[in-house]
Amino acid sequence: MSSKIDFIKPPSIHNETLLSLYKSMLKPRLIEEKMLILLRQGKISKWFSGIGQEAISVGITAALEKEEYILPMHRNLGVFTTREIPLYKLFSQWQGKMNGFTKGRDRSFHFGTQAYNIIGMISHLGPQLGVADGIALANLLKKNNKVCAVFSGDGATSEGDFHEALNVAAVWSLPVLFCIENNGYGLSTPSLEQFKCVHIADKGIGYGMESHIIDGNNILEVYTKVSEFAESVRKNSRPILLEFKTFRMRGHEEASGTKYVPQADLDFWAAKDPVENYQEFLKNEGILSDEFEVSLKKEIVHEINEHLQIAFDEEKITPNLETELNDVYQNYVPDKILPSIEKKKIRFVDAVSEGLEQSMIKHPDLVVMGQDVAEYGGVFKITDGFVAKFGKERVRNTPICESAIVSAAYGLSVNGIKSVVEMQFADFASSGFNPIVNLLAKSYYRWQQKADVVIRMPCGADIGAGPFHSQTNEAWFTKTPGLKVVYPAFPQDAKGLLIAAINDPNPVLFFEHKALYRSVYQDVSENYFTTEIGKAALLKEGKQLTIISYGAAIHWVLDVLEKNKNICADVIDLRSLQPLDVETIYRSVKKTGKAIIVQEDSLFSGISSDISALINENCFEHLDAPVKRVASLETPIPFDKNLENQYLGKNRLEKMLLNLIDY
């Protein structure tokens, strides 16, 4: 590769545009030089330098329309400045001030802003590509002929999320530009140790995807080619993989340094500096004068210093406990839609399906995604017949790529569309765990972006499905602030809570026990109604003790009480695990003086452990016995029926219940 940059001035580009591109590259360069000084002075905590890569950020952003979404990474300051975000807001963000975008809760470029159609990244890098899929899918559904562009580095192309996102985009013909900045290193690991192919663009072949290589240091090539591709994609929706050849002139972040980089490489790429080379080109063409260059630099430096002073003068954040706690979820006061008197006796599975179907009617843009959910109707037939009623655009079969689909659901929410994702089995959520706990859960707290997503979780044992299809893994998610976790035990609740979950703008994990699907019947209201999330149900009342449970385990409890009619107990069906109705629990325990918590999950670190602790901390003076827990064995879930029966806690429930009464 030559160290010379061949600038070719397209006839259609006016001199004003050429100068604008120069100014747009110069601005982030001068800001970075100032930030490096502030870093040494301890006035910012960390910096990821994009020096040498400005042409990519600026060229792509200039090529897109302002209302089209861009999803940048660490080294894309030029995206933010080209979108003309006020500098003081950026400086406040980097100093952890309130005028930033995250209220001091995150740093550097870990933020987004709907005002400028920029969606920031998380440190896991790869999920950003799946988010772009969701944004692009929303554009496709809206038929607005918009494209979105998402950035990634060469290192992140080794992540599974990269492959999942490209596969989904290709299968669905999504209007997205995957912009890969190949700067030669993932931190200190060179590209030749990351992948075997010669060019990242070659990876597009495996997905049947158009791909191109672009000189990432040539602003004119970046701008003209991306403009061309973007216009083409607006007219003919499809993904395109773009590899931008460039180099990172400084460390991964400043503390890393560049000692691992051969000096010859640094010298070669220094000669290809995108700003200096373009500046020389403009002067040779008679477009840029020395006087204009000097005045432009003075103007930008003055702006930087003026806005820095605004950020420096801003007071440090004073912690407010109420504000922090209230920003974990988006504030939401649901409309109470009462159930009708008209009812019909249906199964649990039918109630879930009916709640989802009525929600699809209520929300005309609601999208359902999951493996085999379209013509096949899902493995449990929840969505059977949905394609005929709502079409394949809204009822979407997905490839087997849970992470990309959860990320895409988040992208749909960013672009204003609700979605329901069906995990084929709750166990498989482990493959989508990262975007659930790091994108969905943290989004509103980080930068006030709602994650309007429901993830349906068919779960539970007692059906002989073995270790990988039988877990009830709610405790994975009740630990994560920002997620709501709902777990109904009866058809009426399943329908009302699912509708409520879909209406809620916050992310909801909706657990559906598979053993209840076709074994539990109930008279269910026929209308579209809601059941309040966060409110437990008192199924029975008594004075001897309080029994707290949820899901299939509630039916264990009711079976034992049917057998032992002399037991007089309060029976609380939690229905919602996060938020948890502690008031109902405390009120009952203070009345009865004894409590036992029953869960299907294994004992250690389950939800029963926290409920037990809460009771001990808040009701200790009222207790007449230790709080007891009933759960399943500390083993994976076995397949053989006799082994599974031994595993499940329901076989130990009656004895423990009677012992507690006699305590």
XYZ file of C-alpha atoms in Angstrom:
663
model
C 0.000 0.000 0.000
C 1.314 3.422 -0.937
C 1.782 6.105 1.696
C 0.432 8.633 -0.793
C -3.254 9.550 -0.683
C -4.749 10.100 -4.129
C -7.482 12.676 -3.767
C -9.815 12.887 -6.736
C -12.199 15.817 -6.683
C -15.626 14.714 -7.913
C -17.093 17.310 -10.284
C -20.394 17.275 -8.390
C -18.853 18.427 -5.105
C -18.654 22.183 -4.616
C -15.714 23.901 -2.955
C -17.924 24.806 -0.011
C -18.442 21.093 0.668
C -14.726 20.412 0.355
C -13.968 23.103 2.921
C -16.761 21.874 5.166
C -15.218 18.391 5.193
C -11.868 19.925 6.112
C -13.357 21.889 8.974
C -15.255 18.812 10.147
C -11.997 16.819 10.319
C -9.973 19.626 11.850
C -12.404 20.128 14.712
C -12.136 16.654 16.304
C -8.357 16.710 15.750
C -7.975 19.971 17.699
C -10.364 18.744 20.401
C -8.332 15.555 20.783
C -5.084 17.467 21.095
C -6.684 19.497 23.882
C -8.067 16.383 25.562
C -4.615 14.805 25.680
C -3.385 17.847 27.570
C -6.336 17.670 29.975
C -5.712 13.962 30.475
C -2.146 14.646 31.578
C -3.494 17.337 33.896
C -5.952 14.865 35.434
C -8.999 16.843 34.297
C -10.485 13.878 32.414
C -10.081 10.266 33.468
C -9.507 8.399 30.207
C -9.239 8.962 26.485
C -9.592 6.738 23.428
C -7.829 8.540 20.625
C -9.158 8.648 17.086
C -6.231 10.653 15.732
C -5.548 9.373 12.230
C -9.094 8.035 11.753
C -11.049 11.293 11.466
C -11.850 10.879 7.773
C -14.031 7.833 8.461
C -16.219 9.392 11.167
C -16.569 12.691 9.338
C -17.052 11.224 5.867
C -19.761 8.754 6.923
C -21.642 11.296 9.030
C -21.520 13.903 6.270
C -22.829 11.338 3.786
C -25.887 10.483 5.877
C -28.970 12.582 6.413
C -29.203 14.182 9.852
C -32.299 12.178 10.798
C -30.596 8.881 9.944
C -29.173 6.985 12.893
C -25.444 6.530 13.406
C -24.020 4.089 15.954
C -20.406 5.078 16.730
C -17.653 3.546 18.867
C -14.751 4.809 20.986
C -12.786 6.540 18.259
C -15.578 8.406 16.496
C -15.514 11.896 17.970
C -16.021 13.185 14.431
C -19.531 11.710 14.391
C -20.549 13.811 17.381
C -18.921 17.023 16.182
C -20.167 16.666 12.593
C -23.692 16.269 13.995
C -22.957 19.606 15.729
C -23.492 18.579 19.320
C -22.584 21.596 21.507
C -19.047 21.040 22.713
C -19.788 21.954 26.325
C -22.154 18.982 26.506
C -19.414 16.662 25.292
C -16.907 18.170 27.711
C -19.409 17.860 30.569
C -19.961 14.224 29.621
C -16.234 13.464 29.770
C -15.946 15.163 33.152
C -18.976 13.392 34.620
C -21.069 16.550 34.912
C -24.841 16.875 34.828
C -24.870 18.749 31.511
C -23.515 15.638 29.857
C -25.710 12.909 28.480
C -25.603 10.358 31.317
C -25.909 12.447 34.516
C -22.407 11.343 35.496
C -23.328 7.647 35.283
C -21.107 6.732 32.359
C -18.080 8.165 30.648
C -16.499 8.943 27.277
C -18.688 7.768 24.370
C -20.929 5.367 26.292
C -24.058 7.356 25.594
C -26.598 8.146 22.948
C -28.803 11.086 22.120
C -32.081 10.965 20.246
C -31.785 14.699 19.604
C -28.889 13.981 17.240
C -29.827 10.419 16.192
C -26.654 8.986 17.678
C -26.752 5.709 19.595
C -23.716 5.080 21.763
C -21.986 1.808 22.440
C -21.336 -0.371 25.450
C -17.922 -1.808 26.268
C -18.876 -5.217 24.892
C -18.684 -3.677 21.391
C -20.376 -6.415 19.327
C -24.009 -5.858 20.403
C -23.864 -2.435 18.725
C -24.193 -4.190 15.379
C -27.373 -5.971 16.439
C -28.847 -2.693 17.670
C -28.291 -1.303 14.179
C -30.230 -4.280 12.808
C -33.194 -3.299 14.969
C -33.041 0.358 13.959
C -32.799 -0.675 10.302
C -35.708 -3.101 10.713
C -37.825 -0.272 12.117
C -36.903 1.876 9.111
C -37.910 -0.989 6.834
C -41.250 -1.454 8.610
C -41.931 2.281 8.504
C -41.035 2.335 4.784
C -39.210 5.631 5.336
C -36.292 4.872 2.968
C -33.725 5.625 5.653
C -30.378 3.956 6.125
C -28.386 3.639 9.327
C -24.641 3.245 9.772
C -22.946 1.309 12.574
C -19.253 1.373 13.432
C -17.060 -1.441 14.648
C -13.360 -2.066 14.921
C -11.409 -4.952 13.467
C -11.135 -6.583 16.908
C -14.890 -6.752 17.421
C -15.347 -8.618 14.130
C -14.135 -11.700 15.985
C -17.108 -11.541 18.343
C -20.130 -13.729 17.795
C -22.337 -10.639 17.774
C -20.656 -9.475 14.562
C -21.497 -12.697 12.762
C -25.026 -12.871 14.178
C -25.798 -9.270 13.233
C -24.509 -9.615 9.675
C -26.436 -12.833 9.229
C -29.701 -11.307 10.448
C -29.212 -8.191 8.323
C -28.552 -10.282 5.230
C -31.493 -12.648 5.759
C -33.868 -9.732 6.371
C -32.340 -7.401 3.710
C -31.966 -4.619 6.260
C -30.896 -1.100 5.177
C -27.717 -0.853 7.244
C -24.102 0.031 6.500
C -21.673 -2.009 8.603
C -18.643 0.278 8.824
C -15.551 -1.564 10.039
C -12.528 0.553 10.929
C -9.591 -1.767 10.359
C -6.819 0.058 12.178
C -4.604 -2.992 12.428
C -4.882 -3.726 16.141
C -7.402 -4.844 18.749
C -5.697 -3.114 21.670
C -2.242 -4.734 21.163
C -3.246 -7.816 19.168
C -2.478 -7.380 15.449
C -5.066 -8.326 12.842
C -3.080 -11.330 11.657
C -3.620 -12.865 15.099
C -7.352 -12.121 15.036
C -8.535 -13.535 11.734
C -7.126 -15.519 8.832
C -8.799 -13.765 5.919
C -6.817 -11.070 4.119
C -9.559 -8.450 4.285
C -12.485 -8.038 6.672
C -14.575 -7.253 3.601
C -14.045 -10.874 2.550
C -16.300 -11.915 5.440
C -19.290 -10.485 3.616
C -19.136 -13.291 1.078
C -20.269 -15.856 3.648
C -23.456 -13.894 4.260
C -24.240 -13.220 0.617
C -23.568 -9.575 1.405
C -22.161 -6.853 -0.803
C -18.857 -5.570 0.576
C -16.243 -2.957 -0.304
C -12.822 -1.763 0.797
C -12.328 1.992 1.229
C -9.224 4.039 2.001
C -10.191 5.235 5.466
C -7.672 8.090 5.398
C -9.055 9.605 2.202
C -11.947 11.862 3.160
C -13.101 12.309 -0.425
C -13.205 8.577 -1.070
C -15.049 7.950 2.199
C -17.572 10.714 1.616
C -18.310 10.008 -2.050
C -18.490 6.228 -1.789
C -20.574 6.192 1.396
C -22.901 8.779 -0.143
C -23.279 6.527 -3.166
C -23.889 3.391 -1.089
C -26.319 5.129 1.252
C -28.406 6.445 -1.636
C -28.420 3.008 -3.220
C -29.554 1.320 -0.002
C -32.337 3.865 0.475
C -33.720 2.806 -2.889
C -32.892 -0.907 -2.654
C -32.890 -2.094 0.967
C -29.937 -4.347 1.797
C -26.934 -4.410 4.122
C -23.450 -3.500 2.892
C -20.195 -4.330 4.651
C -17.611 -1.540 4.355
C -14.027 -2.047 5.454
C -12.101 1.181 6.012
C -8.329 0.685 5.927
C -6.745 3.012 8.455
C -4.435 3.059 11.460
C -4.544 3.989 15.112
C -1.692 6.432 15.714
C -1.956 6.354 19.495
C -2.620 3.631 22.059
C -5.886 1.763 22.443
C -6.314 4.292 25.216
C -3.582 6.633 26.302
C -2.284 4.463 29.157
C -1.631 1.617 26.701
C 0.957 3.390 24.590
C 2.203 2.096 21.224
C 5.417 0.230 22.107
C 4.042 -2.945 20.518
C 3.742 -1.209 17.111
C 6.781 -1.368 14.766
C 8.218 2.111 14.183
C 8.107 1.565 10.433
C 4.322 1.184 10.614
C 3.972 4.355 12.650
C 6.124 6.254 10.147
C 4.208 4.872 7.173
C 0.826 5.835 8.539
C 2.013 9.189 9.863
C 2.731 10.044 6.230
C -0.901 9.174 5.434
C -2.351 11.534 8.048
C -5.883 12.277 6.797
C -6.026 15.878 8.004
C -2.575 17.016 6.881
C -2.831 15.317 3.499
C -6.251 16.752 2.796
C -5.108 20.191 3.890
C -2.207 20.004 1.437
C -4.542 18.859 -1.341
C -6.914 21.789 -0.763
C -4.040 24.247 -0.838
C -2.626 22.757 -4.017
C -6.067 23.075 -5.608
C -6.304 26.699 -4.539
C -9.338 25.983 -2.396
C -7.745 26.609 1.009
C -5.609 29.656 1.719
C -3.120 30.019 4.560
C -5.178 32.893 5.931
C -8.390 30.858 6.006
C -6.587 27.933 7.604
C -5.240 30.129 10.401
C -8.591 31.840 10.980
C -10.395 28.504 11.010
C -8.034 27.046 13.593
C -8.391 30.164 15.738
C -12.174 29.913 15.497
C -12.210 26.254 16.548
C -9.678 26.728 19.361
C -11.733 29.655 20.677
C -14.879 27.507 20.597
C -13.084 24.684 22.408
C -11.761 26.965 25.139
C -15.082 28.769 25.553
C -17.035 25.534 25.920
C -14.391 23.976 28.146
C -14.773 26.877 30.524
C -18.535 26.285 30.634
C -17.890 22.662 31.555
C -15.197 23.546 34.106
C -17.504 26.101 35.740
C -20.313 23.587 36.055
C -20.605 22.250 39.581
C -19.809 18.650 40.321
C -22.791 16.387 40.717
C -24.298 16.245 44.182
C -25.588 12.688 44.684
C -29.334 12.443 45.160
C -30.477 9.025 46.308
C -34.066 9.482 45.183
C -32.984 10.548 41.689
C -30.674 7.557 41.305
C -33.283 5.040 42.399
C -36.068 6.614 40.345
C -34.022 6.530 37.142
C -33.526 2.755 37.089
C -36.887 2.396 35.331
C -38.752 4.851 33.171
C -41.578 6.301 35.205
C -44.769 4.686 34.002
C -48.306 4.910 35.328
C -50.275 2.207 33.523
C -53.857 2.558 32.481
C -55.961 0.109 34.462
C -58.055 -1.883 32.032
C -60.494 -4.014 33.986
C -61.245 -7.617 33.031
C -64.650 -8.300 31.585
C -67.315 -10.381 33.291
C -67.601 -12.432 30.106
C -65.180 -15.348 30.471
C -64.323 -18.635 28.849
C -62.474 -21.623 30.249
C -59.116 -21.918 28.512
C -55.657 -23.342 29.123
C -52.634 -21.399 30.306
C -51.112 -21.637 26.823
C -54.276 -20.229 25.246
C -54.301 -17.306 27.684
C -50.735 -16.352 26.743
C -51.587 -16.595 23.047
C -54.753 -14.569 23.467
C -52.965 -11.836 25.416
C -50.303 -11.610 22.729
C -52.820 -11.609 19.893
C -54.931 -8.852 21.464
C -51.752 -6.839 22.051
C -50.842 -7.198 18.362
C -54.229 -5.678 17.542
C -53.893 -2.933 20.158
C -50.387 -1.970 18.975
C -50.441 -2.106 15.150
C -46.634 -1.909 14.890
C -45.805 -4.467 17.610
C -43.272 -7.002 16.298
C -42.934 -10.598 17.493
C -39.574 -12.286 16.893
C -38.243 -15.727 17.682
C -37.185 -19.074 16.311
C -40.015 -20.804 14.437
C -42.667 -18.300 15.565
C -44.069 -17.650 12.068
C -45.766 -20.375 10.008
C -44.879 -23.069 12.549
C -46.462 -21.034 15.343
C -43.611 -21.508 17.820
C -42.621 -24.795 19.423
C -45.444 -24.355 21.969
C -47.875 -22.950 19.358
C -48.328 -19.634 21.119
C -48.202 -17.775 17.797
C -50.069 -20.358 15.750
C -52.075 -18.541 13.079
C -50.413 -15.180 13.729
C -48.795 -14.940 10.294
C -52.183 -15.190 8.601
C -53.557 -12.450 10.859
C -50.606 -10.057 11.090
C -48.191 -10.922 8.287
C -44.557 -11.989 8.203
C -43.260 -8.442 8.632
C -44.607 -8.400 12.185
C -44.269 -12.106 13.011
C -40.654 -12.839 12.210
C -38.785 -16.110 12.237
C -35.237 -15.478 13.380
C -31.992 -17.301 12.775
C -30.599 -19.058 15.842
C -28.852 -15.996 17.228
C -30.343 -14.905 20.537
C -27.826 -12.140 21.183
C -28.404 -10.328 17.887
C -32.178 -10.640 18.206
C -32.270 -9.173 21.722
C -29.990 -6.369 20.504
C -32.271 -5.863 17.503
C -35.271 -5.643 19.824
C -33.471 -2.844 21.636
C -32.800 -1.166 18.279
C -36.505 -1.380 17.446
C -37.262 0.381 20.720
C -34.690 3.088 19.944
C -36.544 3.676 16.676
C -39.952 3.733 18.345
C -41.314 0.201 17.894
C -42.342 -2.282 20.597
C -41.311 -5.907 20.331
C -41.817 -9.278 21.970
C -38.979 -11.776 21.707
C -39.697 -15.449 22.291
C -36.819 -17.424 23.709
C -37.588 -20.899 22.448
C -36.652 -22.074 25.940
C -35.687 -19.853 28.865
C -32.444 -21.828 29.083
C -31.369 -20.331 25.754
C -31.382 -16.826 27.207
C -27.796 -17.568 28.214
C -26.886 -16.985 24.551
C -28.515 -13.550 24.735
C -27.492 -12.740 28.290
C -25.179 -9.835 27.498
C -27.678 -7.582 25.698
C -30.373 -8.414 28.261
C -28.348 -7.372 31.306
C -26.166 -4.698 29.702
C -28.326 -3.096 27.008
C -31.929 -3.554 28.087
C -31.372 -3.291 31.825
C -29.006 -0.310 31.883
C -30.311 1.778 29.002
C -32.769 4.038 30.788
C -30.505 4.583 33.776
C -27.522 5.405 31.555
C -29.057 7.870 29.098
C -32.840 7.827 29.512
C -33.475 5.637 26.485
C -36.317 3.210 27.107
C -35.955 -0.451 26.201
C -39.543 -1.276 25.248
C -39.004 -5.027 25.006
C -40.721 -8.106 26.431
C -38.819 -11.387 26.398
C -41.050 -14.428 26.751
C -39.333 -17.225 28.673
C -40.876 -20.739 28.435
C -39.297 -22.358 31.465
C -39.423 -25.070 34.094
C -39.066 -28.771 34.830
C -41.454 -31.654 35.538
C -41.752 -32.469 31.829
C -38.711 -34.748 31.416
C -36.762 -32.328 29.228
C -33.370 -32.622 30.917
C -30.620 -30.138 31.824
C -30.903 -27.765 28.836
C -34.655 -27.295 28.484
C -35.929 -27.317 32.065
C -34.366 -24.463 34.006
C -36.384 -21.863 35.805
C -33.686 -19.216 35.715
C -35.458 -16.131 37.012
C -32.715 -15.495 39.586
C -30.305 -14.656 36.758
C -32.391 -11.565 36.119
C -33.957 -10.522 39.442
C -30.392 -9.605 40.470
C -30.061 -7.093 37.614
C -31.440 -3.582 38.310
C -33.481 -2.255 35.408
C -35.259 -5.480 34.463
C -38.793 -6.390 35.451
C -39.460 -10.087 36.042
C -43.000 -11.477 35.848
C -43.953 -15.092 36.574
C -47.702 -15.960 36.473
C -49.186 -19.221 37.713
C -52.742 -19.010 36.338
C -54.254 -18.297 32.913
C -56.104 -15.107 33.961
C -52.899 -13.641 35.347
C -50.876 -14.850 32.375
C -53.083 -12.924 29.968
C -53.451 -9.750 32.031
C -49.781 -9.597 33.019
C -48.545 -10.196 29.467
C -50.689 -7.351 28.177
C -49.405 -5.149 31.004
C -45.819 -6.147 30.237
C -46.199 -5.206 26.577
C -47.700 -1.847 27.538
C -44.847 -1.151 29.963
C -41.990 0.811 28.296
C -39.437 -0.964 30.507
C -37.835 -4.328 29.677
C -39.799 -7.278 31.065
C -38.738 -10.935 31.368
C -42.003 -12.873 31.181
C -41.676 -16.417 32.532
C -44.167 -19.065 31.381
C -43.914 -22.484 32.982
C -44.139 -25.146 30.289
C -45.714 -27.739 32.620
C -48.651 -25.341 33.148
C -49.276 -24.683 29.445
C -51.737 -27.512 28.886
C -52.459 -28.729 32.414
C -53.971 -25.649 34.055
C -57.408 -24.313 33.007
C -59.269 -21.270 34.253
C -62.163 -19.023 33.332
C -60.381 -16.117 31.626
C -61.859 -12.739 30.758
C -62.369 -12.408 27.034
C -61.542 -8.715 26.699
C -58.240 -6.878 26.457
C -57.363 -6.220 30.122
C -54.334 -5.658 32.334
C -53.129 -7.057 35.626
C -50.854 -4.755 37.596
C -47.180 -5.710 37.592
C -45.707 -5.634 41.087
C -48.813 -6.750 42.965
C -49.057 -10.187 44.555
C -52.304 -12.145 44.853
C -53.560 -13.491 48.189
C -55.056 -16.833 47.140
C -56.020 -18.129 50.599
C -56.233 -16.626 54.056
C -55.330 -18.230 57.356
C -53.642 -17.605 60.703
C -51.178 -20.480 61.109
C -48.490 -19.414 58.655
C -47.689 -17.586 55.436
C -46.806 -19.572 52.302
C -45.120 -17.534 49.565
C -44.625 -18.928 46.081
C -45.029 -18.351 42.327
C -45.210 -20.201 39.037
C -45.658 -23.969 39.086
C -44.667 -24.126 42.753
C -47.929 -22.379 43.688
C -49.724 -25.459 42.423
C -47.496 -27.654 44.597
C -48.664 -25.584 47.559
C -52.336 -25.805 46.631
C -52.061 -29.578 46.168
C -50.570 -29.995 49.655
C -53.257 -27.800 51.205
C -55.966 -29.780 49.419
C -54.530 -32.915 51.002
C -54.149 -31.289 54.441
C -57.379 -29.334 54.807
C -56.683 -28.629 58.482
C -53.813 -26.252 57.552
C -54.969 -22.664 57.813
C -52.543 -20.495 55.874
C -52.137 -17.282 53.930
C -51.065 -18.293 50.425
C -49.351 -15.512 48.454
C -48.817 -15.867 44.717
C -46.078 -13.341 43.988
C -46.831 -13.113 40.240
C -44.140 -10.435 39.938
C -40.605 -10.998 41.249
C -39.215 -7.617 40.218
C -40.738 -5.372 41.396
C -41.646 -7.432 44.472
C -44.777 -6.783 46.530
C -43.077 -6.681 49.933
C -46.026 -4.932 51.572
C -48.300 -7.936 51.043
C -45.567 -10.271 52.330
C -44.840 -8.221 55.458
C -48.508 -7.733 56.277
C -49.160 -11.461 56.129
C -46.037 -12.512 58.062
C -46.735 -9.993 60.822
C -50.183 -11.564 61.130
C -49.189 -15.243 61.100
C -45.703 -15.150 62.658
C -44.414 -17.940 60.402
C -43.278 -17.992 56.783
C -42.204 -20.562 54.232
C -41.089 -19.682 50.696
C -41.468 -22.227 47.918
C -39.620 -22.043 44.596
C -38.859 -24.550 41.850
C -35.358 -23.209 41.261
C -32.445 -24.687 43.207
C -32.063 -23.239 46.683
C -28.833 -21.268 46.795
C -29.098 -17.618 45.624
C -32.673 -18.035 44.466
C -35.398 -15.427 44.984
C -36.470 -17.219 48.170
C -33.139 -16.358 49.770
C -33.754 -12.647 49.334
C -37.365 -12.858 50.476
C -36.224 -14.739 53.573
C -33.645 -12.041 54.287
C -36.219 -9.294 53.792
C -38.628 -10.977 56.210
C -35.897 -11.392 58.824
C -34.825 -7.777 58.472
C -38.301 -6.276 58.525
C -40.509 -8.684 60.476
C -38.123 -10.240 62.988
C -40.055 -9.166 66.091
C -43.186 -10.849 64.730
C -41.623 -14.220 63.926
C -42.436 -17.313 65.984
C -40.185 -19.620 63.964
C -37.283 -19.486 61.509
C -38.191 -18.571 57.936
C -38.062 -21.737 55.859
C -37.337 -22.286 52.164
C -38.341 -25.154 49.913
C -36.518 -25.550 46.624
C -35.010 -28.088 44.264
C -31.675 -29.849 44.589
C -28.317 -28.210 43.979
C -27.810 -30.166 40.757
C -28.551 -29.642 37.082
C -32.011 -30.898 36.164
C -31.961 -34.625 35.244
C -33.910 -36.241 32.416
C -35.085 -39.520 33.988
C -38.500 -39.095 35.604
C -37.524 -40.693 38.905
C -34.412 -38.522 39.098
C -36.428 -35.443 38.168
C -38.993 -36.208 40.878
C -36.187 -36.471 43.400
C -34.750 -33.186 42.126
C -37.940 -31.154 42.504
C -38.679 -29.563 45.851
C -42.378 -30.406 45.735
C -41.616 -33.812 47.213
C -40.177 -32.179 50.337
C -42.815 -29.474 50.705
C -45.430 -31.268 52.821
C -42.965 -32.448 55.471
C -41.346 -29.024 55.824
C -44.736 -27.340 55.963
C -45.981 -29.587 58.764
C -42.717 -29.215 60.682
C -42.996 -25.436 60.537
C -46.576 -25.519 61.829
C -45.456 -27.707 64.747
C -42.390 -25.563 65.552
